[in-house]
GROMACS .gro file of C-alpha atoms in nm:
model
  493
    1UNK     CA    1   5.432  16.553   3.875
    2UNK     CA    2   5.395  16.689   3.522
    3UNK     CA    3   5.466  17.051   3.605
    4UNK     CA    4   5.478  17.196   3.257
    5UNK     CA    5   5.279  16.934   3.070
    6UNK     CA    6   5.020  17.054   2.819
    7UNK     CA    7   4.655  16.966   2.872
    8UNK     CA    8   4.588  16.624   2.718
    9UNK     CA    9   4.307  16.543   2.477
   10UNK     CA   10   4.019  16.342   2.634
   11UNK     CA   11   4.128  16.004   2.495
   12UNK     CA   12   4.485  16.050   2.613
   13UNK     CA   13   4.365  16.168   2.955
   14UNK     CA   14   4.129  15.870   2.987
   15UNK     CA   15   4.402  15.617   2.908
   16UNK     CA   16   4.647  15.777   3.149
   17UNK     CA   17   4.396  15.801   3.434
   18UNK     CA   18   4.284  15.442   3.382
   19UNK     CA   19   4.646  15.329   3.403
   20UNK     CA   20   4.695  15.522   3.727
   21UNK     CA   21   4.377  15.377   3.876
   22UNK     CA   22   4.474  15.021   3.785
   23UNK     CA   23   4.809  15.060   3.960
   24UNK     CA   24   4.653  15.214   4.271
   25UNK     CA   25   4.390  14.939   4.291
   26UNK     CA   26   4.647  14.662   4.243
   27UNK     CA   27   4.879  14.804   4.508
   28UNK     CA   28   4.590  14.844   4.752
   29UNK     CA   29   4.464  14.489   4.682
   30UNK     CA   30   4.810  14.330   4.715
   31UNK     CA   31   4.883  14.498   5.049
   32UNK     CA   32   4.577  14.563   5.274
   33UNK     CA   33   4.794  14.763   5.516
   34UNK     CA   34   4.958  14.990   5.263
   35UNK     CA   35   4.921  15.365   5.317
   36UNK     CA   36   4.960  15.588   5.011
   37UNK     CA   37   5.179  15.892   5.064
   38UNK     CA   38   5.204  16.071   4.728
   39UNK     CA   39   4.846  16.111   4.606
   40UNK     CA   40   4.833  16.491   4.588
   41UNK     CA   41   5.050  16.493   4.276
   42UNK     CA   42   4.805  16.254   4.110
   43UNK     CA   43   4.514  16.485   4.199
   44UNK     CA   44   4.702  16.776   4.039
   45UNK     CA   45   4.794  16.578   3.728
   46UNK     CA   46   4.657  16.740   3.408
   47UNK     CA   47   4.501  16.409   3.296
   48UNK     CA   48   4.317  16.371   3.629
   49UNK     CA   49   4.185  16.727   3.622
   50UNK     CA   50   4.081  16.693   3.257
   51UNK     CA   51   3.886  16.374   3.330
   52UNK     CA   52   3.734  16.539   3.636
   53UNK     CA   53   3.619  16.831   3.419
   54UNK     CA   54   3.472  16.597   3.157
   55UNK     CA   55   3.285  16.407   3.427
   56UNK     CA   56   3.139  16.726   3.574
   57UNK     CA   57   3.061  16.870   3.230
   58UNK     CA   58   2.875  16.558   3.114
   59UNK     CA   59   2.648  16.569   3.419
   60UNK     CA   60   2.317  16.754   3.394
   61UNK     CA   61   2.412  16.927   3.716
   62UNK     CA   62   2.671  17.128   3.522
   63UNK     CA   63   2.383  17.361   3.434
   64UNK     CA   64   2.332  17.441   3.803
   65UNK     CA   65   2.554  17.709   3.952
   66UNK     CA   66   2.694  17.709   4.303
   67UNK     CA   67   2.738  18.014   4.525
   68UNK     CA   68   2.982  18.169   4.274
   69UNK     CA   69   2.723  18.165   3.994
   70UNK     CA   70   2.948  17.976   3.748
   71UNK     CA   71   2.813  17.705   3.519
   72UNK     CA   72   3.002  17.481   3.279
   73UNK     CA   73   2.870  17.677   2.983
   74UNK     CA   74   2.995  18.001   3.138
   75UNK     CA   75   3.342  17.851   3.180
   76UNK     CA   76   3.350  17.727   2.820
   77UNK     CA   77   3.225  18.052   2.665
   78UNK     CA   78   3.371  18.320   2.893
   79UNK     CA   79   3.677  18.176   3.067
   80UNK     CA   80   3.806  17.885   2.863
   81UNK     CA   81   3.842  17.531   2.992
   82UNK     CA   82   4.223  17.517   2.991
   83UNK     CA   83   4.254  17.855   3.163
   84UNK     CA   84   3.997  17.745   3.422
   85UNK     CA   85   4.183  17.418   3.490
   86UNK     CA   86   4.519  17.600   3.496
   87UNK     CA   87   4.388  17.822   3.773
   88UNK     CA   88   4.259  17.529   3.975
   89UNK     CA   89   4.584  17.337   3.932
   90UNK     CA   90   4.792  17.634   4.043
   91UNK     CA   91   4.576  17.678   4.354
   92UNK     CA   92   4.615  17.310   4.440
   93UNK     CA   93   4.990  17.311   4.393
   94UNK     CA   94   5.039  17.628   4.596
   95UNK     CA   95   4.808  17.510   4.873
   96UNK     CA   96   4.584  17.817   4.841
   97UNK     CA   97   4.272  17.628   4.727
   98UNK     CA   98   3.974  17.673   4.961
   99UNK     CA   99   3.631  17.528   4.880
  100UNK     CA  100   3.330  17.758   4.883
  101UNK     CA  101   3.017  17.686   5.090
  102UNK     CA  102   2.762  17.465   4.919
  103UNK     CA  103   2.430  17.613   4.813
  104UNK     CA  104   2.137  17.458   4.999
  105UNK     CA  105   1.841  17.312   4.813
  106UNK     CA  106   1.552  17.148   5.000
  107UNK     CA  107   1.347  16.882   4.823
  108UNK     CA  108   1.033  16.716   4.965
  109UNK     CA  109   1.050  16.368   5.116
  110UNK     CA  110   0.782  16.114   5.194
  111UNK     CA  111   0.594  16.215   5.507
  112UNK     CA  112   0.618  16.588   5.447
  113UNK     CA  113   0.981  16.624   5.555
  114UNK     CA  114   1.251  16.794   5.350
  115UNK     CA  115   1.580  16.649   5.226
  116UNK     CA  116   1.876  16.885   5.224
  117UNK     CA  117   2.087  16.877   4.909
  118UNK     CA  118   2.404  17.079   4.867
  119UNK     CA  119   2.511  17.228   4.533
  120UNK     CA  120   2.890  17.285   4.538
  121UNK     CA  121   3.054  17.550   4.321
  122UNK     CA  122   3.168  17.422   3.981
  123UNK     CA  123   3.537  17.455   4.072
  124UNK     CA  124   3.477  17.249   4.387
  125UNK     CA  125   3.296  16.980   4.190
  126UNK     CA  126   3.597  16.941   3.961
  127UNK     CA  127   3.837  16.901   4.255
  128UNK     CA  128   3.599  16.657   4.425
  129UNK     CA  129   3.584  16.453   4.104
  130UNK     CA  130   3.965  16.451   4.088
  131UNK     CA  131   3.987  16.336   4.450
  132UNK     CA  132   3.735  16.061   4.389
  133UNK     CA  133   3.924  15.949   4.078
  134UNK     CA  134   4.235  15.892   4.290
  135UNK     CA  135   4.081  15.765   4.615
  136UNK     CA  136   3.809  15.532   4.479
  137UNK     CA  137   4.040  15.258   4.339
  138UNK     CA  138   4.220  15.242   4.674
  139UNK     CA  139   3.913  15.205   4.894
  140UNK     CA  140   3.734  14.974   4.651
  141UNK     CA  141   4.002  14.720   4.736
  142UNK     CA  142   3.872  14.721   5.096
  143UNK     CA  143   3.495  14.751   5.043
  144UNK     CA  144   3.294  14.436   5.104
  145UNK     CA  145   3.066  14.262   4.850
  146UNK     CA  146   2.754  14.328   5.061
  147UNK     CA  147   2.764  14.702   4.972
  148UNK     CA  148   2.604  14.805   4.642
  149UNK     CA  149   2.523  15.178   4.656
  150UNK     CA  150   2.729  15.434   4.461
  151UNK     CA  151   3.000  15.186   4.366
  152UNK     CA  152   3.133  15.126   4.013
  153UNK     CA  153   2.987  14.824   3.836
  154UNK     CA  154   2.716  14.771   4.100
  155UNK     CA  155   2.352  14.864   4.100
  156UNK     CA  156   2.033  14.832   4.301
  157UNK     CA  157   1.935  14.513   4.114
  158UNK     CA  158   2.240  14.333   4.256
  159UNK     CA  159   2.119  14.410   4.609
  160UNK     CA  160   1.766  14.290   4.525
  161UNK     CA  161   1.907  13.972   4.366
  162UNK     CA  162   2.108  13.890   4.679
  163UNK     CA  163   1.804  13.940   4.902
  164UNK     CA  164   1.602  13.717   4.666
  165UNK     CA  165   1.871  13.446   4.691
  166UNK     CA  166   1.890  13.462   5.070
  167UNK     CA  167   1.512  13.465   5.117
  168UNK     CA  168   1.489  13.160   4.892
  169UNK     CA  169   1.734  12.975   5.119
  170UNK     CA  170   1.562  12.995   5.459
  171UNK     CA  171   1.645  13.356   5.553
  172UNK     CA  172   1.287  13.425   5.657
  173UNK     CA  173   1.325  13.724   5.890
  174UNK     CA  174   1.447  14.067   5.787
  175UNK     CA  175   1.574  14.360   5.988
  176UNK     CA  176   1.476  14.647   5.761
  177UNK     CA  177   1.684  14.944   5.875
  178UNK     CA  178   1.750  15.303   5.782
  179UNK     CA  179   2.011  15.535   5.929
  180UNK     CA  180   1.869  15.862   6.055
  181UNK     CA  181   2.001  16.165   5.861
  182UNK     CA  182   2.309  15.967   5.761
  183UNK     CA  183   2.467  16.226   5.530
  184UNK     CA  184   2.399  16.504   5.783
  185UNK     CA  185   2.526  16.328   6.096
  186UNK     CA  186   2.840  16.136   5.994
  187UNK     CA  187   3.122  16.222   6.232
  188UNK     CA  188   3.407  16.405   6.059
  189UNK     CA  189   3.657  16.258   6.306
  190UNK     CA  190   3.541  15.903   6.232
  191UNK     CA  191   3.557  15.961   5.855
  192UNK     CA  192   3.908  16.105   5.871
  193UNK     CA  193   4.028  15.822   6.094
  194UNK     CA  194   3.907  15.565   5.841
  195UNK     CA  195   4.062  15.762   5.554
  196UNK     CA  196   4.397  15.778   5.733
  197UNK     CA  197   4.411  15.399   5.740
  198UNK     CA  198   4.490  15.419   5.367
  199UNK     CA  199   4.591  15.780   5.298
  200UNK     CA  200   4.917  15.911   5.444
  201UNK     CA  201   4.930  16.220   5.221
  202UNK     CA  202   4.853  16.514   5.453
  203UNK     CA  203   4.769  16.745   5.162
  204UNK     CA  204   4.496  16.510   5.039
  205UNK     CA  205   4.362  16.470   5.392
  206UNK     CA  206   4.357  16.850   5.427
  207UNK     CA  207   4.157  16.877   5.102
  208UNK     CA  208   3.898  16.624   5.222
  209UNK     CA  209   3.871  16.801   5.557
  210UNK     CA  210   3.827  17.137   5.382
  211UNK     CA  211   3.532  16.998   5.185
  212UNK     CA  212   3.378  16.852   5.500
  213UNK     CA  213   3.408  17.187   5.679
  214UNK     CA  214   3.311  17.408   5.381
  215UNK     CA  215   2.978  17.517   5.530
  216UNK     CA  216   2.632  17.566   5.383
  217UNK     CA  217   2.469  17.877   5.237
  218UNK     CA  218   2.102  17.828   5.329
  219UNK     CA  219   1.807  17.915   5.107
  220UNK     CA  220   1.736  18.211   5.337
  221UNK     CA  221   2.084  18.351   5.278
  222UNK     CA  222   2.245  18.256   5.610
  223UNK     CA  223   2.566  18.060   5.641
  224UNK     CA  224   2.594  17.749   5.860
  225UNK     CA  225   2.903  17.565   5.970
  226UNK     CA  226   2.921  17.192   5.896
  227UNK     CA  227   3.034  17.035   6.222
  228UNK     CA  228   2.926  16.690   6.102
  229UNK     CA  229   2.802  16.522   5.787
  230UNK     CA  230   2.881  16.555   5.420
  231UNK     CA  231   2.617  16.739   5.211
  232UNK     CA  232   2.428  16.524   4.961
  233UNK     CA  233   2.487  16.648   4.608
  234UNK     CA  234   2.866  16.656   4.615
  235UNK     CA  235   3.058  16.412   4.396
  236UNK     CA  236   3.278  16.307   4.687
  237UNK     CA  237   2.995  16.259   4.940
  238UNK     CA  238   2.888  15.903   4.838
  239UNK     CA  239   3.247  15.779   4.859
  240UNK     CA  240   3.294  15.939   5.202
  241UNK     CA  241   2.967  15.782   5.322
  242UNK     CA  242   3.074  15.440   5.194
  243UNK     CA  243   3.413  15.474   5.367
  244UNK     CA  244   3.237  15.546   5.696
  245UNK     CA  245   2.964  15.282   5.660
  246UNK     CA  246   3.214  15.016   5.556
  247UNK     CA  247   3.259  14.972   5.933
  248UNK     CA  248   2.912  14.812   5.931
  249UNK     CA  249   3.003  14.592   5.634
  250UNK     CA  250   3.325  14.477   5.801
  251UNK     CA  251   3.144  14.387   6.123
  252UNK     CA  252   2.892  14.160   5.952
  253UNK     CA  253   3.145  14.015   5.709
  254UNK     CA  254   3.376  13.921   5.997
  255UNK     CA  255   3.088  13.751   6.179
  256UNK     CA  256   3.004  13.557   5.864
  257UNK     CA  257   3.362  13.451   5.794
  258UNK     CA  258   3.445  13.347   6.152
  259UNK     CA  259   3.124  13.167   6.256
  260UNK     CA  260   2.926  13.092   5.942
  261UNK     CA  261   3.178  13.047   5.662
  262UNK     CA  262   3.065  12.696   5.557
  263UNK     CA  263   2.730  12.524   5.531
  264UNK     CA  264   2.830  12.283   5.808
  265UNK     CA  265   2.915  12.570   6.044
  266UNK     CA  266   2.588  12.746   5.966
  267UNK     CA  267   2.390  12.428   6.034
  268UNK     CA  268   2.575  12.384   6.363
  269UNK     CA  269   2.489  12.741   6.472
  270UNK     CA  270   2.121  12.681   6.402
  271UNK     CA  271   2.117  12.342   6.580
  272UNK     CA  272   2.240  12.515   6.894
  273UNK     CA  273   1.957  12.768   6.882
  274UNK     CA  274   2.152  13.044   6.711
  275UNK     CA  275   2.092  13.224   6.384
  276UNK     CA  276   2.288  13.308   6.072
  277UNK     CA  277   2.252  13.644   5.906
  278UNK     CA  278   2.374  13.849   5.611
  279UNK     CA  279   2.388  14.225   5.552
  280UNK     CA  280   2.280  14.383   5.222
  281UNK     CA  281   2.345  14.758   5.207
  282UNK     CA  282   2.272  15.027   4.950
  283UNK     CA  283   2.422  15.357   5.074
  284UNK     CA  284   2.246  15.435   5.405
  285UNK     CA  285   1.958  15.190   5.343
  286UNK     CA  286   2.023  14.831   5.443
  287UNK     CA  287   1.860  14.507   5.547
  288UNK     CA  288   1.989  14.215   5.752
  289UNK     CA  289   1.847  13.882   5.637
  290UNK     CA  290   1.822  13.634   5.924
  291UNK     CA  291   1.792  13.256   5.918
  292UNK     CA  292   1.649  13.202   6.263
  293UNK     CA  293   1.368  13.346   6.471
  294UNK     CA  294   1.219  13.691   6.515
  295UNK     CA  295   1.401  13.730   6.846
  296UNK     CA  296   1.736  13.694   6.665
  297UNK     CA  297   1.644  13.969   6.421
  298UNK     CA  298   1.530  14.194   6.707
  299UNK     CA  299   1.861  14.139   6.889
  300UNK     CA  300   2.053  14.262   6.583
  301UNK     CA  301   1.907  14.612   6.627
  302UNK     CA  302   2.122  14.675   6.932
  303UNK     CA  303   2.423  14.524   6.759
  304UNK     CA  304   2.384  14.759   6.460
  305UNK     CA  305   2.336  15.059   6.691
  306UNK     CA  306   2.658  14.970   6.870
  307UNK     CA  307   2.854  14.948   6.542
  308UNK     CA  308   2.735  15.280   6.397
  309UNK     CA  309   2.746  15.480   6.723
  310UNK     CA  310   3.121  15.564   6.687
  311UNK     CA  311   3.035  15.710   6.345
  312UNK     CA  312   2.793  15.954   6.509
  313UNK     CA  313   2.494  15.775   6.358
  314UNK     CA  314   2.167  15.629   6.487
  315UNK     CA  315   1.893  15.413   6.341
  316UNK     CA  316   1.569  15.581   6.243
  317UNK     CA  317   1.298  15.441   6.476
  318UNK     CA  318   1.022  15.510   6.220
  319UNK     CA  319   1.193  15.321   5.937
  320UNK     CA  320   1.358  15.038   6.130
  321UNK     CA  321   1.152  14.725   6.189
  322UNK     CA  322   1.164  14.346   6.187
  323UNK     CA  323   0.940  14.175   5.932
  324UNK     CA  324   0.877  13.824   5.807
  325UNK     CA  325   0.943  13.754   5.441
  326UNK     CA  326   0.580  13.633   5.426
  327UNK     CA  327   0.468  13.980   5.534
  328UNK     CA  328   0.698  14.142   5.282
  329UNK     CA  329   0.886  14.470   5.280
  330UNK     CA  330   0.994  14.746   5.041
  331UNK     CA  331   1.356  14.804   4.945
  332UNK     CA  332   1.495  15.033   4.672
  333UNK     CA  333   1.152  15.072   4.515
  334UNK     CA  334   1.080  14.697   4.500
  335UNK     CA  335   0.833  14.504   4.713
  336UNK     CA  336   0.986  14.171   4.823
  337UNK     CA  337   0.750  13.903   4.951
  338UNK     CA  338   0.711  13.526   4.971
  339UNK     CA  339   0.392  13.398   4.811
  340UNK     CA  340   0.252  13.068   4.692
  341UNK     CA  341   0.330  13.018   4.325
  342UNK     CA  342   0.140  12.853   4.042
  343UNK     CA  343   0.232  12.499   4.142
  344UNK     CA  344   0.168  12.548   4.512
  345UNK     CA  345   0.532  12.606   4.604
  346UNK     CA  346   0.646  12.904   4.808
  347UNK     CA  347   0.844  13.147   4.592
  348UNK     CA  348   0.997  13.491   4.641
  349UNK     CA  349   0.845  13.767   4.429
  350UNK     CA  350   1.010  14.104   4.365
  351UNK     CA  351   0.786  14.360   4.199
  352UNK     CA  352   0.727  14.740   4.199
  353UNK     CA  353   0.607  14.865   4.536
  354UNK     CA  354   0.283  15.058   4.567
  355UNK     CA  355   0.475  15.372   4.652
  356UNK     CA  356   0.690  15.341   4.339
  357UNK     CA  357   0.384  15.285   4.121
  358UNK     CA  358   0.215  15.584   4.278
  359UNK     CA  359   0.523  15.796   4.210
  360UNK     CA  360   0.527  15.721   3.837
  361UNK     CA  361   0.150  15.776   3.815
  362UNK     CA  362   0.193  16.118   3.971
  363UNK     CA  363   0.457  16.208   3.711
  364UNK     CA  364   0.239  16.093   3.420
  365UNK     CA  365  -0.060  16.275   3.565
  366UNK     CA  366   0.137  16.599   3.601
  367UNK     CA  367   0.257  16.582   3.240
  368UNK     CA  368  -0.093  16.513   3.104
  369UNK     CA  369  -0.281  16.745   3.339
  370UNK     CA  370  -0.284  17.060   3.126
  371UNK     CA  371  -0.294  17.086   2.749
  372UNK     CA  372  -0.085  17.403   2.732
  373UNK     CA  373  -0.103  17.637   2.432
  374UNK     CA  374   0.242  17.552   2.294
  375UNK     CA  375   0.270  17.179   2.361
  376UNK     CA  376   0.215  16.957   2.057
  377UNK     CA  377   0.099  16.595   2.098
  378UNK     CA  378   0.436  16.455   1.990
  379UNK     CA  379   0.609  16.668   2.255
  380UNK     CA  380   0.373  16.532   2.518
  381UNK     CA  381   0.442  16.175   2.404
  382UNK     CA  382   0.818  16.237   2.426
  383UNK     CA  383   0.783  16.356   2.786
  384UNK     CA  384   0.555  16.070   2.891
  385UNK     CA  385   0.777  15.815   2.714
  386UNK     CA  386   1.086  15.937   2.896
  387UNK     CA  387   0.918  15.875   3.233
  388UNK     CA  388   0.763  15.539   3.139
  389UNK     CA  389   1.069  15.399   2.967
  390UNK     CA  390   1.304  15.482   3.254
  391UNK     CA  391   1.067  15.348   3.520
  392UNK     CA  392   0.988  15.027   3.334
  393UNK     CA  393   1.352  14.955   3.251
  394UNK     CA  394   1.432  14.972   3.621
  395UNK     CA  395   1.145  14.741   3.722
  396UNK     CA  396   1.159  14.499   3.429
  397UNK     CA  397   1.377  14.267   3.641
  398UNK     CA  398   1.099  14.131   3.855
  399UNK     CA  399   0.744  13.998   3.858
  400UNK     CA  400   0.616  14.317   3.698
  401UNK     CA  401   0.390  14.206   3.412
  402UNK     CA  402   0.065  14.282   3.594
  403UNK     CA  403   0.196  14.623   3.705
  404UNK     CA  404   0.310  14.702   3.351
  405UNK     CA  405  -0.036  14.609   3.220
  406UNK     CA  406  -0.198  14.843   3.470
  407UNK     CA  407   0.048  15.123   3.386
  408UNK     CA  408  -0.018  15.072   3.013
  409UNK     CA  409  -0.390  15.116   3.071
  410UNK     CA  410  -0.335  15.421   3.295
  411UNK     CA  411  -0.096  15.598   3.055
  412UNK     CA  412  -0.322  15.527   2.755
  413UNK     CA  413  -0.628  15.692   2.910
  414UNK     CA  414  -0.428  15.983   3.051
  415UNK     CA  415  -0.295  16.063   2.702
  416UNK     CA  416  -0.633  16.009   2.536
  417UNK     CA  417  -0.795  16.234   2.797
  418UNK     CA  418  -0.534  16.502   2.722
  419UNK     CA  419  -0.606  16.477   2.348
  420UNK     CA  420  -0.982  16.509   2.406
  421UNK     CA  421  -0.931  16.819   2.619
  422UNK     CA  422  -0.699  16.969   2.360
  423UNK     CA  423  -0.953  16.913   2.079
  424UNK     CA  424  -1.280  16.974   2.261
  425UNK     CA  425  -1.476  17.042   1.943
  426UNK     CA  426  -1.369  16.721   1.770
  427UNK     CA  427  -1.556  16.394   1.803
  428UNK     CA  428  -1.418  16.053   1.889
  429UNK     CA  429  -1.403  15.938   1.526
  430UNK     CA  430  -1.178  16.230   1.432
  431UNK     CA  431  -0.945  16.156   1.724
  432UNK     CA  432  -0.918  15.793   1.620
  433UNK     CA  433  -0.837  15.887   1.259
  434UNK     CA  434  -0.582  16.148   1.364
  435UNK     CA  435  -0.405  16.006   1.669
  436UNK     CA  436  -0.523  15.646   1.718
  437UNK     CA  437  -0.488  15.487   1.375
  438UNK     CA  438  -0.352  15.164   1.522
  439UNK     CA  439  -0.568  15.205   1.834
  440UNK     CA  440  -0.260  15.339   2.011
  441UNK     CA  441  -0.161  15.707   2.057
  442UNK     CA  442   0.095  15.830   1.803
  443UNK     CA  443   0.179  16.159   1.632
  444UNK     CA  444   0.452  16.264   1.388
  445UNK     CA  445   0.625  15.929   1.419
  446UNK     CA  446   0.625  15.936   1.800
  447UNK     CA  447   0.430  15.652   1.959
  448UNK     CA  448   0.331  15.619   2.324
  449UNK     CA  449   0.564  15.378   2.503
  450UNK     CA  450   0.398  15.044   2.574
  451UNK     CA  451   0.522  14.898   2.907
  452UNK     CA  452   0.383  14.552   2.828
  453UNK     CA  453   0.590  14.527   2.509
  454UNK     CA  454   0.910  14.568   2.711
  455UNK     CA  455   0.865  14.235   2.886
  456UNK     CA  456   1.023  14.119   3.212
  457UNK     CA  457   1.318  13.901   3.307
  458UNK     CA  458   1.489  13.778   3.621
  459UNK     CA  459   1.806  13.966   3.719
  460UNK     CA  460   2.053  13.695   3.818
  461UNK     CA  461   2.267  13.720   4.128
  462UNK     CA  462   2.622  13.796   4.021
  463UNK     CA  463   2.786  13.686   4.343
  464UNK     CA  464   3.069  13.850   4.530
  465UNK     CA  465   3.308  13.873   4.235
  466UNK     CA  466   3.158  14.165   4.045
  467UNK     CA  467   3.442  14.306   3.832
  468UNK     CA  468   3.563  14.662   3.885
  469UNK     CA  469   3.660  14.913   3.612
  470UNK     CA  470   4.025  14.840   3.686
  471UNK     CA  471   3.998  14.462   3.658
  472UNK     CA  472   3.941  14.223   3.367
  473UNK     CA  473   3.583  14.138   3.271
  474UNK     CA  474   3.433  14.473   3.364
  475UNK     CA  475   3.136  14.587   3.157
  476UNK     CA  476   3.018  14.943   3.222
  477UNK     CA  477   2.653  14.988   3.318
  478UNK     CA  478   2.447  15.218   3.104
  479UNK     CA  479   2.417  15.576   3.225
  480UNK     CA  480   2.042  15.524   3.234
  481UNK     CA  481   2.069  15.237   3.479
  482UNK     CA  482   2.295  15.434   3.712
  483UNK     CA  483   2.060  15.733   3.706
  484UNK     CA  484   1.757  15.514   3.777
  485UNK     CA  485   1.939  15.350   4.071
  486UNK     CA  486   1.981  15.694   4.224
  487UNK     CA  487   1.625  15.812   4.152
  488UNK     CA  488   1.460  15.497   4.278
  489UNK     CA  489   1.686  15.506   4.582
  490UNK     CA  490   1.540  15.846   4.665
  491UNK     CA  491   1.186  15.716   4.608
  492UNK     CA  492   1.245  15.413   4.828
  493UNK     CA  493   1.363  15.614   5.128
   0.00000   0.00000   0.00000
């Protein structure tokens, strides 16, 4: 460990951390049974803590304070980044670090329910980011290709592309499943058992356990113990959830590799009245695509329940159902359905679901609802454009042209209606001369985003060999794409 090393500059820290991660990932990939015993020193390394700070600081959540009231700006202006990190490092090395309870925030869900998010203290977020930096390359060596949520280099479109491929090749029945309160109910014992399969460092295990048991400060001011689950909102929570749910991935992957590895074996299973099936999972949302009958898909419910029961989890009865691909279903904001195409052939269409379209309409309507005394037209266009551009970039990989045309028409008349309310005493000719010179809303060089002009394209299935950040051929996804994966994942649930 670099006990007296000075704090590195960001570029130096990035190169060092990347080198560490590459070694960890290679060692984990070369030996599936290897247990890592000296990870705590890597968590305490100045380069790791510096990269963890930069990751937390670059996130918009750095403006939100935890129970201690500290924000990233406060640390930079009042404490000093190096002094702040020095204190954290000393606490880690001495073993005196104790995470604070997370601050509860409840956000509305579909159906009137509330989703509990936890806002950790800034210091805890930095340590969680450092832990994830060290642990992620190890566990990524074990994760299966069927999992796409909250993993580097993967996105929701990869999951949709795999479902599209399977549905095109005779997988006509779908078990659409959702785990009930997954992040709230995961068994701590099960999580720690799966972590111990790779992590032999007791100090790192103690840190993870401390975060799991940190507790929650509720919105009413009370404090609750966390006997199970990992609060959504923490940097480490998605990795912990993936470690636990990888049990489901391993179960279905083993079934595929032992009974259905080749086309000949799959054909033999079907000839004998059986079915072949594949799992596609994005965090706690997943589907099982089945080539067989409805009864085979129904039977998989009990199988899934049996696999996730040791994790302390259950399927949500309201959100778990068996559907035909001809009936269609929604997944990660997309509607997936088999229809008859232009030339009479059956084809699989993926397009924005009605719920996703309704969600973006609500956002546009809220922005254009009131004129506001201080909001200029170009400011309004900026706000509307941000919503439209993000939504359309997410859904451009699908059969979305008709939806984009409808959204173009809707956004146009919402903005025009806002302009007419803002200038009630002006006639239509004046509005056209001032804001609609090209028959399209624009002001001070800011033009309303046109969804139709974006166009659509098919997102191609990338297969099982999607490169990781620590392997050759990796291309980082845009921050926008990662953010939209998360937002549309919330919408889709």
